[in-house]
Coordinates of C-alpha atoms and ligand atoms in Angstrom, one line a residue:
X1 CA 58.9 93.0 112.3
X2 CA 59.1 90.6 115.4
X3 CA 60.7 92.2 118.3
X4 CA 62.2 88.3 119.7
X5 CA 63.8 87.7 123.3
X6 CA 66.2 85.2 123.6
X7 CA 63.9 82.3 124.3
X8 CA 62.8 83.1 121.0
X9 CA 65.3 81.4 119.5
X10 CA 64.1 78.6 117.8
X11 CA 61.5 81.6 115.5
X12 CA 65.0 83.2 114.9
X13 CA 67.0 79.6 113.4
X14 CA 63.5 78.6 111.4
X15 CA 63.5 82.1 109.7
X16 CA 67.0 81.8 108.5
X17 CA 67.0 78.4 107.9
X18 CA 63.5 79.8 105.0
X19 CA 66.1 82.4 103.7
X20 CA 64.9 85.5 105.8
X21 CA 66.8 87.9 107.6
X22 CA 67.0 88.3 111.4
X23 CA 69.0 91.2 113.0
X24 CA 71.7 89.2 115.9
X25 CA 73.4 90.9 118.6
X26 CA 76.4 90.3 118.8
X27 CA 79.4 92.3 121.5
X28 CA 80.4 94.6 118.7
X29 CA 77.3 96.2 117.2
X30 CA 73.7 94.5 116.1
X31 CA 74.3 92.5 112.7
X32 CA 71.9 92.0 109.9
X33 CA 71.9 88.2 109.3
X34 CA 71.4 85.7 106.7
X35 CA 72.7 82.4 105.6
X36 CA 76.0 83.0 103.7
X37 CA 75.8 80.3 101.5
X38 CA 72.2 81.5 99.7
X39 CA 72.3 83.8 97.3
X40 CA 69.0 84.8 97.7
X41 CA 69.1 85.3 101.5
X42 CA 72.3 87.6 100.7
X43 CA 71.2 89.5 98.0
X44 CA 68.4 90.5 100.3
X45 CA 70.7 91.9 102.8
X46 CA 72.2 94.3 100.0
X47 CA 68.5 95.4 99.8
X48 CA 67.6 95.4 102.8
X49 CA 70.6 98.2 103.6
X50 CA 71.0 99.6 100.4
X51 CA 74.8 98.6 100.4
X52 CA 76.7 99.1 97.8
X53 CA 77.4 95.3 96.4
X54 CA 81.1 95.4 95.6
X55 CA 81.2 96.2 99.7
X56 CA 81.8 92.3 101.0
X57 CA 79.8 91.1 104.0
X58 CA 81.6 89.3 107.1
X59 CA 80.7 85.8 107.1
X60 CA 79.9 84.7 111.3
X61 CA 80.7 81.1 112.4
X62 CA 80.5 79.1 115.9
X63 CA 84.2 78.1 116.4
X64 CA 87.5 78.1 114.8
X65 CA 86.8 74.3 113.2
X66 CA 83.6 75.9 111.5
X67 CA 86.3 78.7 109.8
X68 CA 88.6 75.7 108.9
X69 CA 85.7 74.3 106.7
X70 CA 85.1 77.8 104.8
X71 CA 88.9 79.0 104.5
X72 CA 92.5 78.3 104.5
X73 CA 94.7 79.1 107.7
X74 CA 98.1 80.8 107.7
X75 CA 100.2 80.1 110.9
X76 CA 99.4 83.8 112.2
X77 CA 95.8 83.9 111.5
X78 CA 95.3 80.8 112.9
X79 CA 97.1 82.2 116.3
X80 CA 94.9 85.3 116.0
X81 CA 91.7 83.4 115.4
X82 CA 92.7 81.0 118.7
X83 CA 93.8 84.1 120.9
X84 CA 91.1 86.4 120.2
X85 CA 88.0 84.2 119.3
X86 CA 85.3 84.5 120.5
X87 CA 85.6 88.3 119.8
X88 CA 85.7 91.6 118.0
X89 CA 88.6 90.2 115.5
X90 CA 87.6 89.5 111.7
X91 CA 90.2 87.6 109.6
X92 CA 90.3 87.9 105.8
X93 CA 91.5 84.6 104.3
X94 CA 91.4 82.9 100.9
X95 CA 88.1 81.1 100.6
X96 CA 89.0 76.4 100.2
X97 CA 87.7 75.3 96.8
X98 CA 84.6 74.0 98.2
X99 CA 83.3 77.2 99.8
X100 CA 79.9 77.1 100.1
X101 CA 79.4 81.0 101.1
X102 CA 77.8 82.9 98.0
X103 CA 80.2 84.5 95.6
X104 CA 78.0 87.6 96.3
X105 CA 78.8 87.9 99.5
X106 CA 82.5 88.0 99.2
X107 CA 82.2 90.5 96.3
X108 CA 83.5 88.2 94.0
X109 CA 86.8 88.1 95.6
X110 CA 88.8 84.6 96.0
X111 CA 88.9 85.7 99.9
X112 CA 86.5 85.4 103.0
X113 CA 86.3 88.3 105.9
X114 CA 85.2 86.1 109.2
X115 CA 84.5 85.8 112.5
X116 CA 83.2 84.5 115.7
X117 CA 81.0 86.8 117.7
X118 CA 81.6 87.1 121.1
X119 CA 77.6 86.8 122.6
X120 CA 76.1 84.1 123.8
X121 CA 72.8 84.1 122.0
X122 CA 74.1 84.5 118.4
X123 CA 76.5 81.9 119.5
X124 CA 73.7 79.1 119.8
X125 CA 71.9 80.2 116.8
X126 CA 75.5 80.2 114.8
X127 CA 75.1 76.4 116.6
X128 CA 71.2 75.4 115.5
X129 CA 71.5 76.8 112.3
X130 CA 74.7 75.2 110.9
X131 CA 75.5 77.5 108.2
X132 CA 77.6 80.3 108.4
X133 CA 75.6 83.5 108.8
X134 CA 76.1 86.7 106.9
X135 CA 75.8 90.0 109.0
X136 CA 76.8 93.8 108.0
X137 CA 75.8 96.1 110.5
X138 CA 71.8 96.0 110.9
X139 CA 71.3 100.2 109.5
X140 CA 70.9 101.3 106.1
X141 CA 74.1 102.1 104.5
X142 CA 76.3 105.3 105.4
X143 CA 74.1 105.1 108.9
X144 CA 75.3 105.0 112.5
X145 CA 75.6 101.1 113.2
X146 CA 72.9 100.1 115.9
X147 CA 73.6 98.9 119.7
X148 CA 70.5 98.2 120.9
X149 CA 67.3 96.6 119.0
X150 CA 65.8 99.6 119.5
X151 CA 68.2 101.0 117.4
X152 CA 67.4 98.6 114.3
X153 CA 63.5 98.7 114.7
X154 CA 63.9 102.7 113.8
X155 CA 66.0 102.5 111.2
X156 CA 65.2 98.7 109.5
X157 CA 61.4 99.2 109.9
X158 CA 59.5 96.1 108.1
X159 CA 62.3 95.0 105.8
X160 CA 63.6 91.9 107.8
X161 CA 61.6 89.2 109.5
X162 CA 62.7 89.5 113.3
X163 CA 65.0 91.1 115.8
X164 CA 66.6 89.1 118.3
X165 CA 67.3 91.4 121.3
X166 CA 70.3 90.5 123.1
X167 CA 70.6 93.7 124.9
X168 CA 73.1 96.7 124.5
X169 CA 76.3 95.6 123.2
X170 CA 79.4 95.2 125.0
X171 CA 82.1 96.9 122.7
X172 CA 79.9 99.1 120.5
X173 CA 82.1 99.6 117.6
X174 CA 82.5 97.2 114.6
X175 CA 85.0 94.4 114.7
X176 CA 89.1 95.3 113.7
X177 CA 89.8 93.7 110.4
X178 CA 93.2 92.0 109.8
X179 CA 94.3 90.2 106.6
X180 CA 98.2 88.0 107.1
X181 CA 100.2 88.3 103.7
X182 CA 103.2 86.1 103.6
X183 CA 103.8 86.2 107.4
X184 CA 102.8 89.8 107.8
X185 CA 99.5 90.8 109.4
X186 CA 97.8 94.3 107.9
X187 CA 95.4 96.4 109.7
X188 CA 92.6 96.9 107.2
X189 CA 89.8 98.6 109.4
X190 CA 90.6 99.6 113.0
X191 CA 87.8 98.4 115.6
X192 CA 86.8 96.7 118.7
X193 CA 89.7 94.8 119.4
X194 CA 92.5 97.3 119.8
X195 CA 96.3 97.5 117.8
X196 CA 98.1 97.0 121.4
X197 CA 96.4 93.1 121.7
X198 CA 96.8 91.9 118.1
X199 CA 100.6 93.4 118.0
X200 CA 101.2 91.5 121.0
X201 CA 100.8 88.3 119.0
X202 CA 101.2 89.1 115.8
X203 CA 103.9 92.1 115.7
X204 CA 103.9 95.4 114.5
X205 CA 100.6 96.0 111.6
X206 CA 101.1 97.3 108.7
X207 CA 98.4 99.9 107.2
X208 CA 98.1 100.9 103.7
X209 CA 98.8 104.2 102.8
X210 CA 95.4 106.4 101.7
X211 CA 97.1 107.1 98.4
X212 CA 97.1 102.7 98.2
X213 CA 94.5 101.2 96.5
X214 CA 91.9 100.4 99.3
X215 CA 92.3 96.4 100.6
X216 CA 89.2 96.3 101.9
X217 CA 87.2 97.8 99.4
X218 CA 84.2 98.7 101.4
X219 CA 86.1 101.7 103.1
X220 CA 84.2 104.4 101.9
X221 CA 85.2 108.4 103.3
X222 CA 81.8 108.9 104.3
X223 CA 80.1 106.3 106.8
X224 CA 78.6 106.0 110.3
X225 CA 76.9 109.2 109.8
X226 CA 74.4 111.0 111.5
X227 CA 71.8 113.5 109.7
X228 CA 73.3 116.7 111.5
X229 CA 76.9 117.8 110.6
X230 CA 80.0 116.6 112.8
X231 CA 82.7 118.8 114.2
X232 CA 85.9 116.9 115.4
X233 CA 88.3 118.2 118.1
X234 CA 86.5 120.9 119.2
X235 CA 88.0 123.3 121.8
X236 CA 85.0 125.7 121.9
X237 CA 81.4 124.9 121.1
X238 CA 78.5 127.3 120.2
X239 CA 75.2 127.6 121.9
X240 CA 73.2 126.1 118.8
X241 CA 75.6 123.1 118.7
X242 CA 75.5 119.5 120.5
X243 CA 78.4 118.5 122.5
X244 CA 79.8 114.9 122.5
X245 CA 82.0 115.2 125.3
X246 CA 85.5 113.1 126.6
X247 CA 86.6 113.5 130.0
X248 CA 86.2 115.0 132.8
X249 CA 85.9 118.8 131.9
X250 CA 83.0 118.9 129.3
X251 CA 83.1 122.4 127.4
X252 CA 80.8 124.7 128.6
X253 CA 77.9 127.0 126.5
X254 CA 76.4 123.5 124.7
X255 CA 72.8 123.4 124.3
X256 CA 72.7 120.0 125.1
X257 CA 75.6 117.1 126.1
X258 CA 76.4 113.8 126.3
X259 CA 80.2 112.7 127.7
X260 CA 81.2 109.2 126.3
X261 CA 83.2 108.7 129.3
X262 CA 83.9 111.5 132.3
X263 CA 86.5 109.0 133.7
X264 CA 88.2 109.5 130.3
X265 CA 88.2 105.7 129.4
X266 CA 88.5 104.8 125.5
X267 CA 86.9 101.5 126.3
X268 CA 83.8 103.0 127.4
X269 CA 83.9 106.0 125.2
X270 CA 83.3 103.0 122.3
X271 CA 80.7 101.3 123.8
X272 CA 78.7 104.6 123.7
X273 CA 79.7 106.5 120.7
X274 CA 76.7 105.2 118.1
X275 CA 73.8 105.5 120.9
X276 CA 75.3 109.0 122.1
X277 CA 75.4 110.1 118.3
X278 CA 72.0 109.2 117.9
X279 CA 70.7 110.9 120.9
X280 CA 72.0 114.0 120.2
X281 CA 71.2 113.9 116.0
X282 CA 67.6 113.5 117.5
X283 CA 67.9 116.8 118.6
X284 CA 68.7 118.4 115.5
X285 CA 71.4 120.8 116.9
X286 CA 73.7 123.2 114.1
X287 CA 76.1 120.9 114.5
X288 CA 77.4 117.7 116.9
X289 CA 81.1 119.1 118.2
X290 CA 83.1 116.4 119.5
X291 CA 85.9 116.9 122.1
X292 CA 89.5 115.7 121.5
X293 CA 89.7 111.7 121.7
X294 CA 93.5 110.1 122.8
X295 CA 94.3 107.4 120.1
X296 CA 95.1 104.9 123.0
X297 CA 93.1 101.5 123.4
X298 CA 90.2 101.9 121.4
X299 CA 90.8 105.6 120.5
X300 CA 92.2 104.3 116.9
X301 CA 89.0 102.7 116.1
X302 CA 86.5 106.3 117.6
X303 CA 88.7 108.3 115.6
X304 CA 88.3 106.6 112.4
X305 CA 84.9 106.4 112.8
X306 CA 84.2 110.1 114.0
X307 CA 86.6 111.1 110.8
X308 CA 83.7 109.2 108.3
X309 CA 81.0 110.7 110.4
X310 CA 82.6 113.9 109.8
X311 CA 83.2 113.6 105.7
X312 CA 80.8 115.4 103.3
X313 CA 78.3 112.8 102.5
X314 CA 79.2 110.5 99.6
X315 CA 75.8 108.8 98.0
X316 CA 76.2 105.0 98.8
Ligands
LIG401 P1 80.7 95.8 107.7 O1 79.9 94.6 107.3 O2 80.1 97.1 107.4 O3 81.2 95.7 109.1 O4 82.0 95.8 106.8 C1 82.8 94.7 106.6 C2 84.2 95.2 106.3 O5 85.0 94.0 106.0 C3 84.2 96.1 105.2 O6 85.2 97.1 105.4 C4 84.7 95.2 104.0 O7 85.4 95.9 103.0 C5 85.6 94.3 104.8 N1 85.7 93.0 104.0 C6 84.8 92.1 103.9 N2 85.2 91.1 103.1 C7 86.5 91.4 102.7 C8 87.5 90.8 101.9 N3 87.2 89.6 101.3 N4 88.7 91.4 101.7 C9 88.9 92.6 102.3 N5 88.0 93.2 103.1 C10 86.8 92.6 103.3
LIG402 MG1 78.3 98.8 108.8

């Protein structure tokens, strides 16, 4: 696989525009891309991560006016979209009757999850290649998501055409994913951009209960997961065990630790959890023990990640 830099760019907008995949940074985590609207190109994504295919991808556009081509706008999603695009905010709306993303990518369902990515590179090839681009996470399914290329070289190998390194990403965690039914916006995956900003313009969110049938039906229990096991709020930690610390009074006795964030910042807590989770899997401790994580901010979106990365393992 090509490891491209960003004056690469033009390598990156011919091999999508044959139907091959390039991995994109974008703020929230590296994406796995291909044009949308060919079945072929998106079929190979599925492949290319062994995803399961009834989990729909996120279609990635330039601007609000290229969503307005590809879906239908209620008055709140279109306030979201204007508010928070560019950004970590994904908005699942019914797909217009000319379409021209692959029914494959949406799963078959009459509705479209998009967004526009908040980095400037991916933003000009979004531009040059005019179609909208389809892009999971760039890891093979049930895996920690990638923040860095280095990250998708290990764990894509040879199975896409190029990498276009954009550096780490801002956020680090997967983009929140809302959906606006009759006038009511509903959280369906917590995420980079936190509950506090979207209730702020859209009011209170409303989350389906677990007992629901899922909305978004690629929420599997088990995801995001590293090899070792995972531990959540730990208040002790044993000497064969990795710590993941929070704040600014790591537990002692670890035999080896990384702390998201000693100032005890959710926001920066995010934009290391995958790397930090990596680094320590690599070590192939007993166990990774995480320390408690406050739900403010971003803490919504760690938790519900560090809950799938805790879950027995579910085969994907
Ligand atoms: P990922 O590509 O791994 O970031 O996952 C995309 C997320 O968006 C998954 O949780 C999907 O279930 C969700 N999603 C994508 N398309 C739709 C859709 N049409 N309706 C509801 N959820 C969707
Ligand atoms: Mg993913």
């Amino acid at each position: 696989m090509l490891h491209l830099h960003a004056k690469d760019i033009d390598r990156a907008v011919a091999a999508l525009q044959r139907g091959e995949l390039v991995a994109i940074p974008t703020e929230t985590v590296y994406g796995l891309a291909g044009d949308a609207t060919r079945d072929d190109s998106v079929a190979r994504i599925f492949a290319c991560k062994g995803r399961p295919n009834f989990n729909p991808l996120i279609a990635h556009v330039p601007d609000l006016a290229a969503a307005e081509r590809l879906v239908e706008f209620d008055p709140v999603s279109r306030r979201l979209a204007e508010r928070f695009w560019p950004g970590p905010l994904t908005l699942v709306l019914p797909r217009r009757g000319d379409c021209p993303v692959s029914w494959l990518a949406t799963a078959g369902l009459d509705t479209l999850a998009i967004r526009v990515p908040d980095h400037p590179i991916t933003l000009e090839l979004l531009r040059r290649v005019g179609r909208p681009l389809a892009a999971p996470s760039a890891n093979p399914s049930g895996r920690l998501s990638p923040t860095t290329a280095e990250h998708v070289l290990a764990g894509l190998g040879d199975a896409l055409a190029a990498v276009l390194d954009g550096g780490p990403c801002r956020v680090g965690l997967e983009s929140t994913v809302v959906q606006v039914l009759d006038g009511q916006a509903w959280l369906l995956r917590p995420g980079g951009l936190p509950r506090q900003a979207l209730e702020a313009v859209a009011g209170p969110l409303a989350q389906a209960e677990a007992a629901e049938q899922p909305r978004s039906p690629g929420q599997l229990a088990s995801h995001y997961a590293p090899h070792c096991p995972v531990r959540l709020e730990a208040s002790q930690v044993a000497a064969d065990e990795a710590l993941l610390a929070f704040g600014p009074l790591p537990l002692p006795g670890a035999r080896a630790v990384l702390n998201l964030s000693p100032s005890g910042d959710t926001t920066e807590a995010a934009a290391h959890l995958f790397a930090y989770l990596r680094d320590l899997d690599a070590l192939a401790p007993a166990a990774i023990a995480v320390m408690p994580i406050p739900r403010e901010g971003l803490g919504e979106a760690i938790a519900d990640r560090l809950q799938r990365a805790a879950q027995p393992r579910e085969a994907t």
